[in-house]
Coordinates of C-alpha atoms in Angstrom, one line a residue:
X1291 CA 14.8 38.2 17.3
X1292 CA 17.2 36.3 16.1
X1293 CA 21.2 36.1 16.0
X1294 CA 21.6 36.8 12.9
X1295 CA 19.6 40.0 13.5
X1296 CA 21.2 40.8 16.5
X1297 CA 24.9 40.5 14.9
X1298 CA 23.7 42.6 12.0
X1299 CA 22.9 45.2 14.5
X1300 CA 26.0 44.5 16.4
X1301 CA 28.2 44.8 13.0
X1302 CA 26.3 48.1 12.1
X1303 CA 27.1 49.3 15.8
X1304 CA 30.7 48.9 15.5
X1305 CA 30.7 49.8 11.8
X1306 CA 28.6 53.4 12.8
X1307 CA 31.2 53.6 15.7
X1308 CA 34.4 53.3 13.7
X1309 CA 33.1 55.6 10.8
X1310 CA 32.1 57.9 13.9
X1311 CA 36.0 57.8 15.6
X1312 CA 37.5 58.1 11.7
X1313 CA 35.0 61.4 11.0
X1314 CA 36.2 62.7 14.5
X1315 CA 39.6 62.0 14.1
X1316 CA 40.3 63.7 10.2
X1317 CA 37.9 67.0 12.0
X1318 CA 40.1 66.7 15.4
X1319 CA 43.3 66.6 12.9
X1320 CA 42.0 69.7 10.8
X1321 CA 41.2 71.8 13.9
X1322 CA 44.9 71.1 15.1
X1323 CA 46.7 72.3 12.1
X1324 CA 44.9 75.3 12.3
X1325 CA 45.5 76.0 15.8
X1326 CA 49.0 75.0 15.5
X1327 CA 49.3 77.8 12.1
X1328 CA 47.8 80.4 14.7
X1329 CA 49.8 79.7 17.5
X1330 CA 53.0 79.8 14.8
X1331 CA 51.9 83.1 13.9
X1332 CA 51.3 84.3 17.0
X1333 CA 54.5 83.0 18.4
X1334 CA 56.0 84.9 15.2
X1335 CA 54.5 88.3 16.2
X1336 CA 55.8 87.8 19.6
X1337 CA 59.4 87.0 18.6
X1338 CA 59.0 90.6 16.5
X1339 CA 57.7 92.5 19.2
X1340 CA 60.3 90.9 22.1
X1341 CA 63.3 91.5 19.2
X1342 CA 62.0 95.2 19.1
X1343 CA 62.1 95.7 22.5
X1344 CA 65.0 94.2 23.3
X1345 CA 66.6 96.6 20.4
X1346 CA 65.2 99.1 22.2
X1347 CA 66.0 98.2 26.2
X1348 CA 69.8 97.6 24.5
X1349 CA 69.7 100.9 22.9
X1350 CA 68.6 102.3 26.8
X1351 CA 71.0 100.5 28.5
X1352 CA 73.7 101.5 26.3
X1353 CA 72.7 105.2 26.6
X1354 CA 72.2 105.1 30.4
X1355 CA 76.3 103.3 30.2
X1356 CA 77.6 106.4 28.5
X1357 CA 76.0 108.3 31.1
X1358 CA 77.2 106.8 33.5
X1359 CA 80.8 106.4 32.0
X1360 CA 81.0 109.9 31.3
X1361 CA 79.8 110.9 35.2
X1362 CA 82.6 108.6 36.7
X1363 CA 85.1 110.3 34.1
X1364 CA 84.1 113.6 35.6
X1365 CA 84.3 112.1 39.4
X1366 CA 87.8 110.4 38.1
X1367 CA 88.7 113.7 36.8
X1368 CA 87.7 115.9 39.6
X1369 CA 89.6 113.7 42.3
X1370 CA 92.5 113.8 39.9
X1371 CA 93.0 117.8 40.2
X1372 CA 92.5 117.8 44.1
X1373 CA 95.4 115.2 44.2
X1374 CA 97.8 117.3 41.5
X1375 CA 96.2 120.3 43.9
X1376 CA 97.5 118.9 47.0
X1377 CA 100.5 117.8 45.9
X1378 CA 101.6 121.2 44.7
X1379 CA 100.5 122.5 48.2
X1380 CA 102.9 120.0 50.0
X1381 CA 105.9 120.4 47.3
X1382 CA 105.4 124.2 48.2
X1383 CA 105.3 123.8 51.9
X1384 CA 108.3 121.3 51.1
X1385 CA 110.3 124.0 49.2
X1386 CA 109.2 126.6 52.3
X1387 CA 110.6 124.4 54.7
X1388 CA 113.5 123.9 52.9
X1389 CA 114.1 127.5 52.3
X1390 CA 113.6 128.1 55.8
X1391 CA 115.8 125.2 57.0
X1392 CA 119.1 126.1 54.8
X1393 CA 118.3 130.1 56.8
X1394 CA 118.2 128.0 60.0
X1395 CA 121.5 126.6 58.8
X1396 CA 123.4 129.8 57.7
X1397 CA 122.3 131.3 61.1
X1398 CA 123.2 128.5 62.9
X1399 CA 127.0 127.6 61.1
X1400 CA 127.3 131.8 62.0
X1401 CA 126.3 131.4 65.9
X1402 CA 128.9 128.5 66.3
X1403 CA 131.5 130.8 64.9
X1404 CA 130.7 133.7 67.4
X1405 CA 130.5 131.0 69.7
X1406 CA 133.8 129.6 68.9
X1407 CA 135.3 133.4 69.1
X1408 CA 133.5 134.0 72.4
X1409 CA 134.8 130.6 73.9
X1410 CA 138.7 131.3 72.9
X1411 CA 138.2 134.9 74.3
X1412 CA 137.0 133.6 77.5
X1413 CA 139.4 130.9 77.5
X1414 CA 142.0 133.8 77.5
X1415 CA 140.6 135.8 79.9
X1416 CA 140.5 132.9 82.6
X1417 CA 144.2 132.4 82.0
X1418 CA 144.5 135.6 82.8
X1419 CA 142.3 135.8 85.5
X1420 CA 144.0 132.6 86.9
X1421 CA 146.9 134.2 86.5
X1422 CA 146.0 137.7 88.2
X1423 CA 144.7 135.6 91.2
X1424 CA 147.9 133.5 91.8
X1425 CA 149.4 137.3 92.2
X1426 CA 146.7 138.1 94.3
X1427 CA 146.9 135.2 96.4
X1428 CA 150.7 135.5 97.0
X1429 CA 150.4 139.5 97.7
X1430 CA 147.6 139.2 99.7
X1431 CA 150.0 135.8 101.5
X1432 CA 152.5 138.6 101.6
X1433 CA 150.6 141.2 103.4
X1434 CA 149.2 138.5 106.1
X1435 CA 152.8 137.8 107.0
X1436 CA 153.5 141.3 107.5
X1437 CA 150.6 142.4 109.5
X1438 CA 151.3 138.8 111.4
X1439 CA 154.5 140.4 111.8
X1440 CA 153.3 143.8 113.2
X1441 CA 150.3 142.3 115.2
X1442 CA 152.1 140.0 116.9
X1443 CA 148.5 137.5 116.6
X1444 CA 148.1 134.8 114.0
X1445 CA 145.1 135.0 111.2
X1446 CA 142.8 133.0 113.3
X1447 CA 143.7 134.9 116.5
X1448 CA 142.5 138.1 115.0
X1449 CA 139.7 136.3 113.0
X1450 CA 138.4 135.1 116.5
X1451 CA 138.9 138.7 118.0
X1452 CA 136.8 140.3 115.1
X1453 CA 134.2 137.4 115.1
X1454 CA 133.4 138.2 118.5
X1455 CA 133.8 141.9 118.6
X1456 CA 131.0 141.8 116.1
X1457 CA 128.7 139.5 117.7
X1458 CA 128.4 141.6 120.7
X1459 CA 127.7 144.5 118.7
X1460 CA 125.3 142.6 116.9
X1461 CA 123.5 140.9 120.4
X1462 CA 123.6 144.6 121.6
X1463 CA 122.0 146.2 119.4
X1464 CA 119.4 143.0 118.7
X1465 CA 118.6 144.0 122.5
X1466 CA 118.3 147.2 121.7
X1467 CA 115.9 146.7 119.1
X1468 CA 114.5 143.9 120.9
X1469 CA 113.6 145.8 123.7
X1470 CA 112.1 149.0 121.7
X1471 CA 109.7 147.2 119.6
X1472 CA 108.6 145.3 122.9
X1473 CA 108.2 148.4 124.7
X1474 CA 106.2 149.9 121.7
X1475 CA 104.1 146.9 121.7
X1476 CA 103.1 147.2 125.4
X1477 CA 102.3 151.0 125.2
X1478 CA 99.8 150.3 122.4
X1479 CA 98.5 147.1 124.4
X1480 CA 97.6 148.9 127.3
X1481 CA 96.2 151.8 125.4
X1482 CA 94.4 149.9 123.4
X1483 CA 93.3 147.6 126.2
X1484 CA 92.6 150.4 128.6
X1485 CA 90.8 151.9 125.7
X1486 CA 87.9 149.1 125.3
X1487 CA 87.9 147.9 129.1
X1488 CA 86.8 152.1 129.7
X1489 CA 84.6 152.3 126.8
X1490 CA 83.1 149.1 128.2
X1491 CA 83.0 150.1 131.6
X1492 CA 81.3 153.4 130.5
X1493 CA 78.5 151.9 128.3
X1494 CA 77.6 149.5 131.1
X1495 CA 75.3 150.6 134.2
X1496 CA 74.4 148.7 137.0
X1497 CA 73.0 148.3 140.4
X1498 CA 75.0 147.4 143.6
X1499 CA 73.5 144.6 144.8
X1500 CA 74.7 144.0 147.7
X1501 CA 72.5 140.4 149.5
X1502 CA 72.6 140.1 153.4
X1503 CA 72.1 136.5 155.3
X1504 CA 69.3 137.7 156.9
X1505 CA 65.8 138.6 155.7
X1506 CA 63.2 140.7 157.8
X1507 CA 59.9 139.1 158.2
X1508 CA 57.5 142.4 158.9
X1509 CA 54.6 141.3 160.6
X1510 CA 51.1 143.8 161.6
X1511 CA 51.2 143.2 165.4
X1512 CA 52.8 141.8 168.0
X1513 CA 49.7 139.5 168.7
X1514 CA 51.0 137.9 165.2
X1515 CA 54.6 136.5 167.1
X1516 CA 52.8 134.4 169.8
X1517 CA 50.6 132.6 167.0
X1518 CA 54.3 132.2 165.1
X1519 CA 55.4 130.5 168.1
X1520 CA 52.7 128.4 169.2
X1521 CA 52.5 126.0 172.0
X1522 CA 55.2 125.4 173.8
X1523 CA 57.2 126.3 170.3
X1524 CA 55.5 123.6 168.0
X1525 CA 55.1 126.0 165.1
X1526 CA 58.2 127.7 165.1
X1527 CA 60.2 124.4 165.7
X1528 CA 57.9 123.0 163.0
X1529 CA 58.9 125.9 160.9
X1530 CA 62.7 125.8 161.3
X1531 CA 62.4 122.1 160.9
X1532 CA 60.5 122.2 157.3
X1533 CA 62.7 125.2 155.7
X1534 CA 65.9 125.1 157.9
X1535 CA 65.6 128.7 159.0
X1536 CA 66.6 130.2 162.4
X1537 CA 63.6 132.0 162.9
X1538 CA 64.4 135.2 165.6
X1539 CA 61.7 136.3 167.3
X1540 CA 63.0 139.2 169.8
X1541 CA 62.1 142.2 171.2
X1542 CA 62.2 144.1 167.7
X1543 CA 58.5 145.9 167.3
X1544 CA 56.8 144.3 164.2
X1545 CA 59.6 142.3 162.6
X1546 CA 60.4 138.5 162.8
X1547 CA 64.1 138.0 161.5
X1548 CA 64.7 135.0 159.0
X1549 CA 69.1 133.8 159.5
X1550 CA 69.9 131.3 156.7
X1551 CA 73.1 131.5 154.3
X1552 CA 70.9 129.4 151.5
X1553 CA 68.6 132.0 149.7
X1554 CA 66.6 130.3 148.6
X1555 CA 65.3 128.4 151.9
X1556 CA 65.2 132.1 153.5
X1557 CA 62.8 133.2 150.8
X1558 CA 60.7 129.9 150.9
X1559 CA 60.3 130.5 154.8
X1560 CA 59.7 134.1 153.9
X1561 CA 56.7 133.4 151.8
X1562 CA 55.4 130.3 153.9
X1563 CA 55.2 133.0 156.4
X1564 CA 53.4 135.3 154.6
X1565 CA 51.0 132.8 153.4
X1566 CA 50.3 131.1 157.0
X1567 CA 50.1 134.9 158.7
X1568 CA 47.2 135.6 156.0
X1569 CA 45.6 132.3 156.1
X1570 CA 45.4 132.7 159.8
X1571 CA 45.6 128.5 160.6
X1572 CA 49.2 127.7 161.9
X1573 CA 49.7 124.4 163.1
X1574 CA 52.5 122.2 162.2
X1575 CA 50.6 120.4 159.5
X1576 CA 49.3 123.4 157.4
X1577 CA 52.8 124.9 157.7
X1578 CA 54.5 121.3 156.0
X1579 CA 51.9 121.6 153.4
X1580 CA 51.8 125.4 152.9
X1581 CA 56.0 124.8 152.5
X1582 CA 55.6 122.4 150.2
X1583 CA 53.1 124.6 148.2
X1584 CA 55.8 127.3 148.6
X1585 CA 59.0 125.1 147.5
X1586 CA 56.9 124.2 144.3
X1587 CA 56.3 127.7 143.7
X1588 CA 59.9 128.4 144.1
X1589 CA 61.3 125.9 141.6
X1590 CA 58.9 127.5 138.7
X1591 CA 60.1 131.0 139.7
X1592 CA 63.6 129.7 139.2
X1593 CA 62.5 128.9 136.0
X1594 CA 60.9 131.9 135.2
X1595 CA 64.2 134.4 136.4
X1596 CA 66.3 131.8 134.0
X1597 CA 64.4 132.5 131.0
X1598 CA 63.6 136.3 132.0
X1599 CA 67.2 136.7 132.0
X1600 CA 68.1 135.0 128.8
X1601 CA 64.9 136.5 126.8
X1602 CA 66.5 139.9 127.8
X1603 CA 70.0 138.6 127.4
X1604 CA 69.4 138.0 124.0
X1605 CA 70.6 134.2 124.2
X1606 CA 68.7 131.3 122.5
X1607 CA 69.2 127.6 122.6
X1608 CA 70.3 127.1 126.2
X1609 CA 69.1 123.7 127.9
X1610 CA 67.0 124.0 130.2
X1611 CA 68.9 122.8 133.0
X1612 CA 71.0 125.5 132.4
X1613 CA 68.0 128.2 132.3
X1614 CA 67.6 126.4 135.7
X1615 CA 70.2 127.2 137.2
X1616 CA 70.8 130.3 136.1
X1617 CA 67.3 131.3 137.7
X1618 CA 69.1 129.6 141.1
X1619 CA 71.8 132.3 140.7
X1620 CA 69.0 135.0 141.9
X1621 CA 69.4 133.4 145.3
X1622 CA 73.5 133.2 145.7
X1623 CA 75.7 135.3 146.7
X1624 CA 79.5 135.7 146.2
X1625 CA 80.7 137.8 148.5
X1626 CA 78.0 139.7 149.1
X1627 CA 77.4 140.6 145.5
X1628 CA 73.7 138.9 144.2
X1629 CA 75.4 136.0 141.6
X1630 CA 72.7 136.9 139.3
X1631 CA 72.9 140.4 138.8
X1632 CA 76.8 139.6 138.7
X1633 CA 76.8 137.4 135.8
X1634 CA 74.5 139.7 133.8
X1635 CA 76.7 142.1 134.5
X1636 CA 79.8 140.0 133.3
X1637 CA 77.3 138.8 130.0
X1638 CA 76.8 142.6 129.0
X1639 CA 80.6 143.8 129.4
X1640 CA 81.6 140.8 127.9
X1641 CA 79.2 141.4 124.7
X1642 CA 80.6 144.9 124.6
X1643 CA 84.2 143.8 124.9
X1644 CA 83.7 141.0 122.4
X1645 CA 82.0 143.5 119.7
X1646 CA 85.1 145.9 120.4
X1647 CA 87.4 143.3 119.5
X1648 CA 85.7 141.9 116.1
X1649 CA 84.6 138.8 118.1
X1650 CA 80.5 136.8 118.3
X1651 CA 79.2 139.0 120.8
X1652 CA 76.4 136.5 121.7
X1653 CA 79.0 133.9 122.3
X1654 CA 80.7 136.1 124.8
X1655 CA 77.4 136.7 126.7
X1656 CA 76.5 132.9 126.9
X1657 CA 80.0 132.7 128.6
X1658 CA 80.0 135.3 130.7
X1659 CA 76.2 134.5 131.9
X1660 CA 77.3 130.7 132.4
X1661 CA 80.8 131.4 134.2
X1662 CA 79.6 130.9 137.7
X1663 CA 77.1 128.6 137.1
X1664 CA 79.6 126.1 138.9
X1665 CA 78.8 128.2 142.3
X1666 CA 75.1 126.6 142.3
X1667 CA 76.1 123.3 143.3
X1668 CA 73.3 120.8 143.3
X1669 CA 74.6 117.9 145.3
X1670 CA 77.5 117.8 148.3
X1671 CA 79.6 115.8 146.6
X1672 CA 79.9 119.2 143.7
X1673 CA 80.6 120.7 146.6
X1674 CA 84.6 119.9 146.3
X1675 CA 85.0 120.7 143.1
X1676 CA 86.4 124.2 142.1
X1677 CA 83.5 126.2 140.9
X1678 CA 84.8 127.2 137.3
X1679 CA 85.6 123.5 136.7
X1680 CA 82.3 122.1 137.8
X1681 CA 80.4 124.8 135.8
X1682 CA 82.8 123.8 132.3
X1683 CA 81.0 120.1 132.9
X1684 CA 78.4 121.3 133.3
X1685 CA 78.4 123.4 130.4
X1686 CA 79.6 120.2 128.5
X1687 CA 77.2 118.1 129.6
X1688 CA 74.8 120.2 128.4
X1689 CA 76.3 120.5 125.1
X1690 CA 77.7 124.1 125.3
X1691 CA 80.3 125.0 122.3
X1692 CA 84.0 124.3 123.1
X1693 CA 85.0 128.2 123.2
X1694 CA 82.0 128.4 126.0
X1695 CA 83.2 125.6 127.9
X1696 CA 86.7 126.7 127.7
X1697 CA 86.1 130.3 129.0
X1698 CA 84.1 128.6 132.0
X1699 CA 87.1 126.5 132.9
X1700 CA 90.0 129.1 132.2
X1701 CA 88.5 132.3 134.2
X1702 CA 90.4 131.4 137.0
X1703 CA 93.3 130.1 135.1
X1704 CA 92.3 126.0 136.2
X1705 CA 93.2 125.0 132.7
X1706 CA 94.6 126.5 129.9
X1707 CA 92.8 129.3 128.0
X1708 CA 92.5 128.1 124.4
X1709 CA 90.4 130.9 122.8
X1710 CA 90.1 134.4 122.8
X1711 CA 86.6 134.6 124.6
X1712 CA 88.5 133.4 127.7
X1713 CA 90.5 136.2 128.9
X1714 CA 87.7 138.6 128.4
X1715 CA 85.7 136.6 130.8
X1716 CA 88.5 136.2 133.0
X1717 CA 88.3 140.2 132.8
X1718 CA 84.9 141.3 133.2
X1719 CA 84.4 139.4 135.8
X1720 CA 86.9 140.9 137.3
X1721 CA 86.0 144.2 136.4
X1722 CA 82.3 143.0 138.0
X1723 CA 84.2 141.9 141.3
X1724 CA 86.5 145.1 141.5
X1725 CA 83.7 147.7 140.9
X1726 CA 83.1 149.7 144.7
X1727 CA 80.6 148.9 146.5
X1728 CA 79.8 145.6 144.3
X1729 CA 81.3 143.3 147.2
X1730 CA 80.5 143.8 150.9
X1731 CA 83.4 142.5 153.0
X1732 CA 84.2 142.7 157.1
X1733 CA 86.4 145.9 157.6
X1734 CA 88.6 144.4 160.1
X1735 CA 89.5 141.3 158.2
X1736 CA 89.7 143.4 155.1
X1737 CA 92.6 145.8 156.6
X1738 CA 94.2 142.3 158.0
X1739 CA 94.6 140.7 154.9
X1740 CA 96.2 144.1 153.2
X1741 CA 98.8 144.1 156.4
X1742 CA 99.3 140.4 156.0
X1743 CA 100.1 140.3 151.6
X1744 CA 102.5 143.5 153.0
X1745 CA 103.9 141.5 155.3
X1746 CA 104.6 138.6 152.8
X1747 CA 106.4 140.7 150.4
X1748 CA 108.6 142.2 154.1
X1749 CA 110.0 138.5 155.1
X1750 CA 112.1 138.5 151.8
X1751 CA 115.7 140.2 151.5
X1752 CA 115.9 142.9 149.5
X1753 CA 112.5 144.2 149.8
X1754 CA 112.6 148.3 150.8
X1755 CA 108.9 148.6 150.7
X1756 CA 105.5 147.1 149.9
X1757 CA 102.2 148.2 149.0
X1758 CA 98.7 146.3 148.6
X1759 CA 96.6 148.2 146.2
X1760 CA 93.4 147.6 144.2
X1761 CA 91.9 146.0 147.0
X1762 CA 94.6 143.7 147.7
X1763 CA 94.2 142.7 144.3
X1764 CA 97.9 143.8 143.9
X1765 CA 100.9 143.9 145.3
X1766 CA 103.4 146.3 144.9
X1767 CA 107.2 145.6 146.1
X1768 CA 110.0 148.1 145.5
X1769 CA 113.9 146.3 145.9
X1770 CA 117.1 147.8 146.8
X1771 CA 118.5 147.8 143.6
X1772 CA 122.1 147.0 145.2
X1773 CA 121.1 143.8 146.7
X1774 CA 119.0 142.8 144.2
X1775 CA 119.4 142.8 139.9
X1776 CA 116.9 142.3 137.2
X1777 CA 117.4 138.8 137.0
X1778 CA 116.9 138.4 140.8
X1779 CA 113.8 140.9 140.7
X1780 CA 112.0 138.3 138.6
X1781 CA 112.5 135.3 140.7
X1782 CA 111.4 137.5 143.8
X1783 CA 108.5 138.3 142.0
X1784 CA 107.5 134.3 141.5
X1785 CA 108.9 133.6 144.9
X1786 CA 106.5 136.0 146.2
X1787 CA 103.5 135.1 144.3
X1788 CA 104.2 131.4 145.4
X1789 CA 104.2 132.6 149.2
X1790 CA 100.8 133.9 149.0
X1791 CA 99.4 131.7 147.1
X1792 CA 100.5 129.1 149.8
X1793 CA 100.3 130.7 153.0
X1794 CA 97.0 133.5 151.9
X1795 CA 93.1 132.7 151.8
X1796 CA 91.8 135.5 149.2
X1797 CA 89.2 136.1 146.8
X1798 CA 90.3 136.3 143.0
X1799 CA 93.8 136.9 142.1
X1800 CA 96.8 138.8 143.3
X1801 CA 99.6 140.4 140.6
X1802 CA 102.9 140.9 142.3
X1803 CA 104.8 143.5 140.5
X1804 CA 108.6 143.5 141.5
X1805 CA 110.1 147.2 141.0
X1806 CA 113.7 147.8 140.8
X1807 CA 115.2 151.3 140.2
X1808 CA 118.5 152.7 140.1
X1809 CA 119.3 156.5 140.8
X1810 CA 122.4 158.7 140.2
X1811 CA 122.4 161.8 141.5
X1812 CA 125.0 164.4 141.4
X1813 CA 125.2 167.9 142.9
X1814 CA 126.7 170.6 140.7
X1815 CA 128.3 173.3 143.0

């Protein structure tokens, strides 16, 4: 092929191609203008529609304003009678108030003006008064000179002489009155005292125990007393030696006699005894070990007599030291009266007498069980120290209440008695102690001691006679009432109570009671 062929067929190419780009163009240009008329009418219908509702969101808007507007006028409104409302309340309240002030006023202006009237009358009647009392004053000036005159004594003289004419009257008859209301007071005392310490006595019944330093070992035979004895004495010296007895054997059929002050070593050699007598074997070894046995058996009785007696006592929470020795008490004496059965005897009068009085019976019989528990010493050092003392620390020590501890200590007046549980131990056990045949005493030193407290009261001047009553639990002295007044009688009284108490040995207390009496007699013929 050649170029000319080849450019007409290049030429043709280009010619097709521009024909082809002017054909699309004037068909690319049509298709415009009509999308361009559809898209103005289009856009035409949309500017309508968007006009009509904007006409008609205006005309909602407007009609939703007027609304509006005419609910905040009726808001407006509302708010605006309340306020005219209120404000006629407060100008009424105002006018009330004013009303009510100008009243005030008018009442007021009038009470100043009675006020003023009553102030000038009263300023007239003190000039008055003023000048009655000048008048007064130089009368009654007048009529001091005159009785001066008459008298013959000064103002003060006689003031002095009345003064103290009245103020004996007055200490007399504060005596008087004095003396009547304490005498009343000690007549219903004692009865009413006498009254619960009888009905007290009465509702309590006891035994007489009355404990011995000796026991009464009773044996089947005589054969028995040689075995006792043994060899050359071996046993009985082993005996005595183990339980520190005295052991008596004599000529008394059937009966080995036991001597110890202790109790409780008496009993423990009583029932070693018994034990080696039935056993048959007595030798100084079986009688150490049968002792021991019987000393071990002895502590738990203890034991079992302490809480036996507070079980029926009625008394809980005691230690059991305590319990011990209160089970100890069984074997002491005190003055021949068992100290056991004494202080349940003192716990049950001191329960009654408590309950008469309005006080905690059960406290009272805790203190009156515990109030010799000091007379169970458990050392020799203890020993020295006054029982009633020894028994409050114990009683402390063992965490007793202080109204226990205190009626301990104070029932034989070694301290001070701080509660009212004190004194009534103080007197049931000595109601205990007093009772007959509760405390087993030698005859002949009995009747010495009453001759000796008479013959006290005889080495004092003054003294006409004497008397030792109540088991020389009181003294009795009757003065010449010449040599000796009522102050005096008192002082004898304390001088008297000091002698004994320096120069005496006695159980318990002794009340000296100083009388004095004055007699006129007269004959009529």
């Amino acid at each position: 092929m050649d170029i000319n062929t080849i450019l007409y067929i290049v030429g043709g190419l280009i010619l097709g191609i521009v024909l082809g780009y002017v054909i699309a163009k004037s068909l690319e240009k049509g298709k415009a203008s009509k999308l361009i008329n559809d898209a103005q009418n289009e856009s035409k219908s949309i500017l309508k529609q968007a006009a009509a509702d904007a006409e008609a969101l205006k005309k909602d808007k407007i009609l939703q304003a007027k609304e509006k507007f005419i609910e905040l006028k009726s808001e407006h409104e509302k708010v605006i009678l309340s306020r005219d409302k209120k404000m006629a309340e407060a100008e009424k309240r105002i006018r009330d108030k004013e009303s009510q002030i100008s009243s005030e006023l008018s009442k007021a202006k009038k009470s100043n003006k009675e006020l003023e009237d009553k102030i000038k009358d009263y300023d007239f009647r003190l000039e008055f008064l003023d000048k009655k009392r000048e008048e007064v004053e130089k009368t009654h000036k007048s009529q001091i000179k005159q009785l001066e005159v008459i008298s013959q004594l000064s103002a003060e003289e006689a003031k002095e002489q009345l003064v103290e004419s009245l103020k004996q009257e007055a200490k007399t008859d504060a005596m008087a009155y004095v003396q009547d209301r304490v005498e009343e007071a000690k007549l219903t005392a004692q009865q009413e005292a006498k009254k619960i310490v009888i009905n007290t006595i009465q509702r309590i019944g006891t035994e007489e125990a009355i404990d011995n330093c000796v026991s009464v070992f009773n044996i089947e035979s005589d054969d028995v007393k040689g075995r006792i004895i043994g060899r050359e004495g071996r046993n009985i010296r082993a005996i005595e030696a183990a339980t520190g007895v005295e052991i008596i054997v004599d000529d008394t059929p059937e009966a080995i006699i036991l001597s110890c002050f202790d109790s409780v070593r008496r009993e423990i050699a009583r029932l070693s005894l018994h034990k080696l007598v039935t056993d048959g074997r007595i030798h100084p070894a079986r009688i150490e070990e049968v002792v021991r046995k019987t000393e071990k058996q002895i502590e738990q009785e203890i034991i079992e007599v302490g809480k036996r007696t507070v079980i029926d006592l009625g008394i809980h929470g005691l230690h059991p030291e305590l319990i011990k020795m209160v089970g100890r008490m069984k074997y002491r004496s005190s003055y021949g009266q068992n100290l056991l059965q004494h202080s349940r005897e003192v716990a049950k009068l001191c329960g009654v007498m408590a309950a008469e009085l309005g006080l905690n019976p059960k406290m009272a019989k805790r203190a009156g069980l515990l109030h010799d528990i000091g007379k169970v010493p458990s050392s020799e050092a203890d020993i020295e120290t006054p029982h009633a003392i020894l028994g409050m620390q114990w009683a402390e020590k063992y965490g007793e209440k202080p109204e226990v501890c205190n009626a301990i200590g104070a029932h034989h007046d070694e301290i001070e008695m701080t509660t009212l549980l004190s004194p009534i131990i103080q007197v049931c056990d000595a109601i205990s102690g007093a009772r007959p045949g509760a405390r087993r005493q030698v005859l002949d030193s009995y009747i010495q001691r009453l001759k000796d407290l008479e013959d006290v009261a005889f080495g004092f001047t003054g003294v006409k006679k004497a008397y030792a009553i109540q088991a020389g639990r009181e003294l009795r002295v009757i003065v010449e009432s010449e040599k000796v007044s009522d102050e005096k009688a008192a002082g004898l009284s304390f001088e008297i109570s000091q002698k004994i108490q320096t120069d005496m040995t006695y159980p318990g207390q002794v009340k000296v009671t100083v009388i004095r009496e004055t007699r006129a007699v007269n004959i009529a013929k």
